[in-house]
Amino acid sequence: MSMGASTRWTPDSWRSQKVRQQPAWPSRKALDATVEQIAALPPLVASGEIAALKTQLAEAASGNRFLLHGGDCAESFEGCRATPITNQLKILLQMSLVLTHASRRRVIRIGRFAGQYAKPRTEENETRDGVTLPAYRGDNVNRPEFTEFGRTPDPALLLRGYERSALTLNFIRALVDGGFADLHHPEQWNLDWVGHSPLAVEYTRMVDAIGQSLRFMETLAGVRVHQMQRVDFYTSHECLLLDLEQAQTRQVPRRDGWWNLSTHFPWLGARTSNLEEGHVEYLSGIENPIGIKVSPDSAPRDVVALCQRLNPSDEPGRITLIHRMGAHRIAQQLPPIIDAVALSGARVVWVCDPMHGNTETVRPVGGPRAGQPVKTRKFAHILAELEQAFEIHRTKGTVLGGVHFELTGENVTECTGGARGLGDDDLAGAYRSAIDPRLNYEQALEMALLVARRM
Ligand code: PEP
Ligand code: CO
């Protein structure tokens, strides 16, 4: 196939190409029946919202907005409850206020939520004590429990996932419209951890300054800040299960083109970004803004080719390049990619994901998981990658237009480090992620303050 756009794109033209990372569904018939049901359900988001996000991302590309993209590595059906959802919005909102304050730019908030239920896996199978079963691929596909039943892909889960996406989004929209007001105010933030940091004085000064700015604005306008401007949250998930993505790809009245109405911002994962394959074909035909993960193995010319294939008319806001290199590789791998993209003239939003290149496996010495392998990330590595990203873009004359985190508003112990100094032996305490380790509430807020300090 040539590198240009395929001659005729349709929502199912991906089917004629190689497609990676799809589950081995036991029955094609059962899958088709479920997908047909989903295709008949109302969409989760509206094309007008998607278009608005694209406009805002175009402003981020030119340095006039900043993107905060974050949430769970994998949402779970069990996590579709009021408290975790509220806490997720709360941490994203608080981080966005810190970043707005520091950057003097409006912040776009995109959650990895309301549909982040499918995961790509490096290994097809998992073996425990001599038993081999399919790997867990997210709650949309199978179950984490290590049994034959649990790991067999079940298309009924796609429908459960679709319903939970709708429930999550419904609750988010309700919170945004009504019950969310005071979370703007630092008086409501949980800042107990600040005292554990050597930067306590500086943090307290920053948070006080944010509170003062808010009160100043409220005095001027004569209304509370939440009444001045709607707090928008957009949704995103990895564009992975193409049968599911296709089921919500629709045309809408009075707008051209095809829209993926299951999310505002689908992204192309690092494992499915081959130019000649199905995921790229599918994404090439939809109108949504899209994220592209850029790994240390991405060749600069391939990144440029992806931008051209997915955005042949160089529409502003269409492409966000999310680089995830690792603290030890970013200095070497990122600059040639920036140079190649700059030379091509493509206009993109540059975003740093300091999580996925910094995952490691440790074996805690003590605690309930002693001696067992546990996936984690070090706060210091995450910060080190971010700091280098800001510096590299600055020296190249490009703008780092956003940051991407795996985080939760809950008090988990999955990443180590941060003001409280969580260590490997603490990981077992509250380790809940089924896939990748997330920053917890305190670590996420601290990270935002550290990023703000450098901005
Ligand atoms: C992810 O974002 O959870 C993920 C799997 O990332 P990547 O494709 O960059 O490895
Ligand atoms: Co992840």
Coordinates of C-alpha atoms and ligand atoms in Angstrom, one line a residue:
M1 CA 0.0 0.0 0.0
S2 CA 1.1 3.6 -0.6
M3 CA 1.7 6.0 2.2
G4 CA -1.1 8.3 1.1
A5 CA -4.6 8.1 2.5
S6 CA -6.3 4.9 1.3
T7 CA -8.5 5.5 -1.8
R8 CA -11.7 5.0 0.0
W9 CA -12.1 5.2 3.7
T10 CA -15.2 3.7 5.4
P11 CA -15.8 3.0 9.1
D12 CA -14.9 -0.6 8.4
S13 CA -12.0 -0.2 5.9
W14 CA -9.6 -1.2 8.7
R15 CA -10.9 -4.7 8.3
S16 CA -8.9 -5.3 5.2
Q17 CA -5.6 -4.6 7.0
K18 CA -3.5 -6.2 9.6
V19 CA -4.9 -5.4 13.1
R20 CA -2.9 -6.0 16.2
Q21 CA -4.0 -6.4 19.9
Q22 CA -7.5 -7.7 19.2
P23 CA -8.8 -10.3 21.7
A24 CA -9.4 -13.9 20.5
W25 CA -13.2 -13.7 20.9
P26 CA -14.5 -17.2 21.2
S27 CA -17.5 -16.5 19.0
R28 CA -17.5 -14.0 16.1
K29 CA -21.3 -14.2 16.0
A30 CA -21.7 -13.2 19.7
L31 CA -19.3 -10.3 19.1
D32 CA -21.2 -9.1 16.1
A33 CA -24.5 -9.3 17.9
T34 CA -23.1 -7.2 20.8
V35 CA -21.5 -4.6 18.6
E36 CA -24.8 -4.3 16.7
Q37 CA -26.6 -3.5 19.9
I38 CA -24.0 -0.8 20.8
A39 CA -24.3 0.7 17.3
A40 CA -28.0 1.2 18.0
L41 CA -27.5 3.0 21.3
P42 CA -27.3 6.8 21.6
P43 CA -23.8 8.3 21.4
L44 CA -21.9 9.2 24.5
V45 CA -20.6 12.6 23.3
A46 CA -21.7 15.2 20.8
S47 CA -19.9 16.3 17.7
G48 CA -20.0 19.9 18.8
E49 CA -18.0 19.1 21.9
I50 CA -15.5 17.3 19.9
A51 CA -15.1 20.2 17.5
A52 CA -14.8 22.6 20.5
L53 CA -12.0 20.4 21.9
K54 CA -10.2 20.5 18.5
T55 CA -10.3 24.3 18.5
Q56 CA -8.9 24.4 22.0
L57 CA -6.1 22.0 21.1
A58 CA -5.2 24.2 18.1
E59 CA -4.7 26.9 20.7
A60 CA -2.5 24.6 22.8
A61 CA -0.4 23.9 19.7
S62 CA 0.3 27.6 19.3
G63 CA 1.2 28.0 23.0
N64 CA -2.1 29.7 24.1
R65 CA -3.5 26.8 26.2
F66 CA -2.1 23.9 28.2
L67 CA -3.4 20.4 28.2
L68 CA -3.7 18.3 31.3
H69 CA -4.5 14.7 30.3
G70 CA -4.8 12.1 33.0
G71 CA -6.6 9.3 34.7
D72 CA -6.4 5.6 35.3
C73 CA -4.2 3.3 33.2
A74 CA -7.2 1.1 33.0
E75 CA -10.6 2.0 34.4
S76 CA -12.4 -0.9 36.1
F77 CA -16.1 -1.6 36.2
E78 CA -15.8 -1.9 39.9
G79 CA -14.4 1.7 40.0
C80 CA -17.6 3.1 38.5
R81 CA -18.7 4.5 41.8
A82 CA -19.4 8.0 43.1
T83 CA -16.4 8.5 45.3
P84 CA -13.6 7.5 42.9
I85 CA -15.2 9.4 40.1
T86 CA -15.6 12.6 42.3
N87 CA -12.0 12.2 43.5
Q88 CA -10.7 11.8 40.0
L89 CA -12.4 15.1 38.9
K90 CA -11.2 16.8 42.0
I91 CA -7.6 16.0 41.5
L92 CA -7.7 16.9 37.8
L93 CA -9.5 20.2 38.6
Q94 CA -7.0 21.1 41.4
M95 CA -4.0 20.3 39.2
S96 CA -5.4 22.3 36.4
L97 CA -5.8 25.4 38.7
V98 CA -2.2 25.0 39.8
L99 CA -1.1 24.8 36.2
T100 CA -3.3 27.7 35.1
H101 CA -1.8 29.8 37.8
A102 CA 1.8 29.0 36.8
S103 CA 1.4 29.0 33.1
R104 CA -1.0 31.9 32.7
R105 CA -2.7 29.8 30.1
R106 CA -6.1 28.3 30.2
V107 CA -5.9 24.6 30.8
I108 CA -7.8 21.9 28.8
R109 CA -8.7 18.9 31.0
I110 CA -9.0 15.5 29.3
G111 CA -9.7 12.5 31.5
R112 CA -8.7 9.0 30.7
F113 CA -12.2 8.0 31.7
A114 CA -15.7 7.0 30.6
G115 CA -14.4 4.3 28.3
Q116 CA -10.7 3.5 29.1
Y117 CA -11.6 -0.2 29.5
A118 CA -9.3 -2.0 27.0
K119 CA -5.6 -2.5 27.3
P120 CA -2.9 -3.6 24.8
R121 CA -0.6 -6.2 26.2
T122 CA 3.0 -7.1 25.4
E123 CA 2.4 -10.8 26.2
E124 CA -0.6 -12.6 24.7
N125 CA -0.7 -15.0 27.6
E126 CA 0.2 -15.2 31.3
T127 CA 1.6 -18.2 33.1
R128 CA 1.3 -18.8 36.8
D129 CA 2.5 -22.0 38.5
G130 CA 2.6 -23.9 35.2
V131 CA -0.9 -22.8 34.1
T132 CA -1.1 -20.6 31.0
L133 CA -4.2 -18.4 30.3
P134 CA -4.9 -15.3 28.1
A135 CA -3.5 -12.1 29.5
Y136 CA -6.0 -9.7 31.1
R137 CA -6.9 -7.1 28.5
G138 CA -9.2 -4.7 30.4
D139 CA -12.7 -5.0 31.8
N140 CA -14.2 -4.6 28.3
V141 CA -12.6 -7.9 27.3
N142 CA -12.1 -10.3 30.2
R143 CA -11.6 -10.4 33.9
P144 CA -8.4 -9.9 36.0
E145 CA -9.0 -13.2 38.0
F146 CA -6.7 -15.9 36.9
T147 CA -9.2 -18.6 35.9
E148 CA -10.2 -20.1 32.6
F149 CA -13.6 -18.4 32.9
G150 CA -12.1 -15.1 34.0
R151 CA -9.6 -14.8 31.2
T152 CA -11.9 -15.9 28.3
P153 CA -12.8 -12.8 26.3
D154 CA -16.6 -12.2 26.7
P155 CA -18.3 -9.8 24.3
A156 CA -21.1 -9.1 26.7
L157 CA -18.5 -7.1 28.7
L158 CA -18.4 -4.6 25.8
L159 CA -22.0 -3.7 26.4
R160 CA -21.4 -3.5 30.2
G161 CA -18.4 -1.2 29.4
Y162 CA -20.6 1.0 27.2
E163 CA -23.2 1.3 29.9
R164 CA -20.6 2.2 32.5
S165 CA -19.0 4.8 30.2
A166 CA -22.5 6.4 30.0
L167 CA -23.0 6.2 33.8
T168 CA -19.6 7.7 34.4
L169 CA -20.1 10.5 31.9
N170 CA -23.6 11.2 33.3
F171 CA -22.3 11.7 36.8
I172 CA -19.4 13.8 35.5
R173 CA -21.8 16.1 33.7
A174 CA -23.9 16.4 36.8
L175 CA -21.0 17.3 39.0
V176 CA -19.7 19.8 36.5
D177 CA -23.1 21.4 36.2
G178 CA -23.9 21.5 39.9
G179 CA -22.2 20.0 42.9
F180 CA -18.6 20.8 42.3
A181 CA -18.3 24.4 43.3
D182 CA -16.0 24.6 46.3
L183 CA -13.3 22.3 44.9
H184 CA -11.9 25.4 43.2
H185 CA -10.9 26.8 46.6
P186 CA -7.6 25.6 48.1
E187 CA -9.3 25.8 51.5
Q188 CA -11.0 22.5 50.4
W189 CA -7.9 20.8 49.3
N190 CA -6.2 18.1 51.2
L191 CA -2.8 19.5 52.0
D192 CA -1.8 17.5 55.0
W193 CA 1.2 16.0 53.1
V194 CA 2.7 19.4 52.4
G195 CA 4.4 19.5 55.8
H196 CA 6.4 16.4 54.8
S197 CA 8.2 18.2 52.0
P198 CA 11.3 20.3 52.2
L199 CA 9.4 22.7 49.9
A200 CA 6.6 23.2 52.3
V201 CA 7.0 26.9 52.6
E202 CA 7.0 27.3 48.8
Y203 CA 4.0 25.1 48.3
T204 CA 2.0 26.9 50.9
R205 CA 2.9 30.2 49.3
M206 CA 1.8 28.9 45.9
V207 CA -1.5 27.6 47.2
D208 CA -2.2 30.8 49.1
A209 CA -1.5 32.8 45.9
I210 CA -4.1 30.6 44.0
G211 CA -6.6 31.2 46.7
Q212 CA -6.0 35.0 46.6
S213 CA -6.3 35.1 42.9
L214 CA -9.6 33.3 43.0
R215 CA -11.0 35.6 45.7
F216 CA -9.8 38.7 43.8
M217 CA -11.6 37.5 40.6
E218 CA -14.7 36.7 42.7
T219 CA -14.7 40.2 44.2
L220 CA -14.3 41.8 40.8
A221 CA -17.0 39.8 39.2
G222 CA -19.3 39.7 42.2
V223 CA -20.0 35.9 41.7
R224 CA -18.3 32.7 42.8
V225 CA -15.7 31.4 40.4
H226 CA -17.7 28.3 39.4
Q227 CA -20.5 30.6 38.2
M228 CA -18.2 32.5 35.8
Q229 CA -17.0 29.7 33.6
R230 CA -18.1 26.1 33.1
V231 CA -15.4 23.6 34.1
D232 CA -15.1 21.4 31.0
F233 CA -13.9 17.9 31.1
Y234 CA -13.3 16.0 28.0
T235 CA -13.1 12.2 27.7
S236 CA -10.4 10.0 26.1
H237 CA -9.5 6.4 25.8
E238 CA -7.0 4.3 23.7
C239 CA -8.5 3.5 20.3
L240 CA -7.9 -0.2 20.6
L241 CA -10.9 -2.5 20.0
L242 CA -11.8 -1.5 16.5
D243 CA -15.1 -3.4 16.4
L244 CA -16.2 -1.2 19.3
E245 CA -14.9 2.1 17.9
Q246 CA -16.6 1.4 14.6
A247 CA -19.9 0.8 16.3
Q248 CA -20.0 4.4 17.5
T249 CA -18.6 6.0 14.3
R250 CA -21.4 8.0 12.9
Q251 CA -22.4 10.9 10.6
V252 CA -24.3 13.8 12.2
P253 CA -26.7 16.3 10.7
R254 CA -25.2 19.6 9.5
R255 CA -21.6 18.5 9.9
D256 CA -19.3 16.8 7.4
G257 CA -17.5 13.6 8.0
W258 CA -17.5 10.7 10.4
W259 CA -17.2 11.2 14.1
N260 CA -16.3 8.7 16.8
L261 CA -19.0 9.6 19.3
S262 CA -17.8 7.2 22.1
T263 CA -15.2 9.7 23.2
H264 CA -13.8 13.2 22.5
F265 CA -10.2 12.2 22.1
P266 CA -9.2 8.7 21.1
W267 CA -5.5 8.0 21.1
L268 CA -3.2 5.7 19.1
G269 CA -1.2 3.5 21.4
A270 CA 2.5 2.7 21.0
R271 CA 1.8 -0.9 20.1
T272 CA -0.6 -0.3 17.2
S273 CA 0.9 2.7 15.4
N274 CA 2.2 0.9 12.3
L275 CA 1.4 3.1 9.3
E276 CA 0.2 0.2 7.1
E277 CA -2.2 -1.3 9.7
G278 CA -5.8 -1.2 10.8
H279 CA -5.6 1.3 13.7
V280 CA -4.0 4.0 11.6
E281 CA -6.5 3.3 8.8
Y282 CA -9.4 3.7 11.1
L283 CA -8.2 6.9 12.7
S284 CA -7.4 8.4 9.3
G285 CA -11.1 8.8 8.5
I286 CA -12.6 10.2 11.7
E287 CA -13.0 13.9 12.5
N288 CA -12.0 13.7 16.2
P289 CA -8.7 15.2 17.4
I290 CA -6.4 12.3 18.1
G291 CA -3.4 11.6 20.3
I292 CA -0.4 9.6 19.0
K293 CA 1.9 7.9 21.5
V294 CA 5.5 8.4 20.5
S295 CA 7.9 5.8 22.1
P296 CA 11.7 5.7 22.2
D297 CA 11.5 3.2 19.4
S298 CA 9.6 5.5 17.0
A299 CA 11.8 6.6 14.1
P300 CA 11.5 10.3 13.4
R301 CA 10.5 9.7 9.8
D302 CA 7.7 7.4 10.9
V303 CA 6.3 10.1 13.3
V304 CA 6.3 12.5 10.4
A305 CA 4.6 10.0 8.1
L306 CA 2.0 9.3 10.8
C307 CA 1.2 13.1 11.0
Q308 CA 0.9 13.3 7.3
R309 CA -1.3 10.2 7.0
L310 CA -3.6 11.2 9.8
N311 CA -3.7 14.9 9.0
P312 CA -3.0 15.4 5.3
S313 CA -4.4 18.9 5.3
D314 CA -2.5 19.9 8.5
E315 CA -5.8 20.9 10.2
P316 CA -4.9 22.7 13.5
G317 CA -5.7 20.8 16.7
R318 CA -6.0 17.4 14.9
I319 CA -2.8 15.8 16.2
T320 CA -1.3 15.7 19.6
L321 CA 2.0 13.9 19.9
I322 CA 2.3 12.3 23.3
H323 CA 6.0 11.4 23.9
R324 CA 6.7 8.7 26.5
M325 CA 10.5 8.1 26.4
G326 CA 11.6 7.5 29.9
A327 CA 13.9 9.8 32.0
H328 CA 17.0 8.0 30.8
R329 CA 16.2 8.1 27.1
I330 CA 14.3 11.4 26.5
A331 CA 17.5 13.5 26.0
Q332 CA 18.6 11.3 23.2
Q333 CA 15.4 10.2 21.5
L334 CA 13.2 13.3 21.6
P335 CA 15.3 16.0 19.9
P336 CA 15.6 14.2 16.5
I337 CA 11.8 13.7 16.5
I338 CA 11.2 17.4 17.2
D339 CA 13.6 18.3 14.4
A340 CA 11.9 16.0 11.9
V341 CA 8.4 17.2 12.7
A342 CA 9.5 20.9 12.6
L343 CA 11.1 20.3 9.3
S344 CA 7.9 18.8 7.9
G345 CA 6.0 21.9 9.0
A346 CA 3.3 19.8 10.8
R347 CA 1.5 21.7 13.5
V348 CA 1.1 19.5 16.5
V349 CA 0.5 19.7 20.3
W350 CA 3.5 18.3 22.1
V351 CA 2.6 16.5 25.3
C352 CA 4.9 14.6 27.7
D353 CA 3.7 11.3 29.2
P354 CA 6.4 10.8 31.9
M355 CA 4.7 7.6 33.1
H356 CA 5.1 4.9 30.4
G357 CA 8.8 5.1 29.9
N358 CA 9.5 4.9 33.6
T359 CA 7.8 1.7 34.6
E360 CA 9.9 -0.8 36.5
T361 CA 9.4 -4.0 38.5
V362 CA 10.6 -4.2 42.1
R363 CA 10.5 -7.0 44.7
P364 CA 9.7 -5.4 48.1
V365 CA 11.8 -6.8 51.0
G366 CA 9.0 -6.5 53.5
G367 CA 5.3 -6.2 53.6
P368 CA 2.6 -8.6 52.3
R369 CA 4.1 -8.6 48.8
A370 CA 7.7 -9.4 50.0
G371 CA 9.7 -11.1 47.3
Q372 CA 7.0 -10.8 44.7
P373 CA 7.4 -8.7 41.5
V374 CA 5.4 -5.4 41.7
K375 CA 5.2 -2.9 38.9
T376 CA 5.9 0.6 40.0
R377 CA 7.3 4.0 39.0
K378 CA 9.5 6.4 40.9
F379 CA 8.2 10.0 41.5
A380 CA 11.8 11.3 40.9
H381 CA 12.0 9.6 37.5
I382 CA 8.6 11.0 36.4
L383 CA 9.6 14.5 37.4
A384 CA 13.0 14.1 35.8
E385 CA 11.5 13.2 32.5
L386 CA 9.1 16.2 32.7
E387 CA 11.8 18.6 33.5
Q388 CA 13.9 17.4 30.6
A389 CA 10.8 17.7 28.3
F390 CA 10.3 21.4 29.2
E391 CA 14.0 22.1 28.7
I392 CA 14.3 20.2 25.4
H393 CA 11.3 22.0 23.9
R394 CA 12.6 25.3 25.1
T395 CA 16.0 24.8 23.5
K396 CA 14.3 23.6 20.3
G397 CA 12.0 26.6 20.1
T398 CA 8.9 24.4 20.3
V399 CA 6.3 24.5 23.1
L400 CA 5.5 21.7 25.5
G401 CA 1.7 22.1 25.3
G402 CA 0.7 19.6 27.9
V403 CA 1.3 16.7 30.3
H404 CA -0.1 13.2 30.6
F405 CA -0.3 11.3 33.8
E406 CA -1.7 8.1 35.1
L407 CA -3.2 9.1 38.4
T408 CA -6.1 8.7 40.8
G409 CA -7.7 10.9 43.4
E410 CA -7.6 7.9 45.8
N411 CA -5.1 7.2 48.4
V412 CA -3.3 4.3 46.7
T413 CA 0.3 3.2 47.0
E414 CA 1.5 2.3 43.5
C415 CA 4.2 4.8 42.7
T416 CA 7.1 5.4 45.1
G417 CA 8.6 8.7 46.3
G418 CA 7.0 12.0 46.8
A419 CA 6.8 14.1 49.9
R420 CA 5.7 11.2 52.1
G421 CA 8.6 9.2 50.8
L422 CA 6.7 6.0 50.0
G423 CA 9.1 3.1 49.6
D424 CA 9.0 -0.3 47.9
D425 CA 7.8 -2.0 51.1
D426 CA 4.8 0.4 51.2
L427 CA 3.5 -0.7 47.8
A428 CA 1.4 -3.6 49.1
G429 CA -0.5 -1.3 51.4
A430 CA -3.1 -0.1 48.9
Y431 CA -2.1 -1.3 45.5
R432 CA -5.2 -1.4 43.3
S433 CA -4.3 -0.9 39.7
A434 CA -4.8 -4.0 37.5
I435 CA -2.3 -2.7 35.0
D436 CA 0.0 0.3 35.5
P437 CA 0.9 2.1 38.8
R438 CA -0.7 5.6 39.3
L439 CA 0.2 8.7 41.2
N440 CA -2.1 9.0 44.2
Y441 CA -3.9 12.2 45.2
E442 CA -1.0 13.7 47.1
Q443 CA 1.7 12.7 44.6
A444 CA -0.4 14.1 41.8
L445 CA -1.0 17.5 43.5
E446 CA 2.7 17.6 44.4
M447 CA 3.7 16.9 40.9
A448 CA 1.5 19.7 39.6
L449 CA 3.1 22.1 42.1
L450 CA 6.6 21.0 41.0
V451 CA 5.7 21.4 37.4
A452 CA 4.2 24.8 38.2
R453 CA 7.4 25.8 40.0
R454 CA 9.4 25.2 36.8
M455 CA 7.0 26.8 34.4
Ligands
PEP1 C1 -1.2 3.7 28.2 O1 -1.3 4.9 28.0 O2 -1.8 3.1 29.2 C2 -0.4 2.8 27.3 C3 -0.5 1.5 27.2 O3 0.6 3.6 26.8 P1 1.6 3.3 25.6 O4 0.8 2.9 24.4 O5 2.3 4.6 25.4 O6 2.5 2.1 26.0
CO2 CO -0.7 2.7 31.3

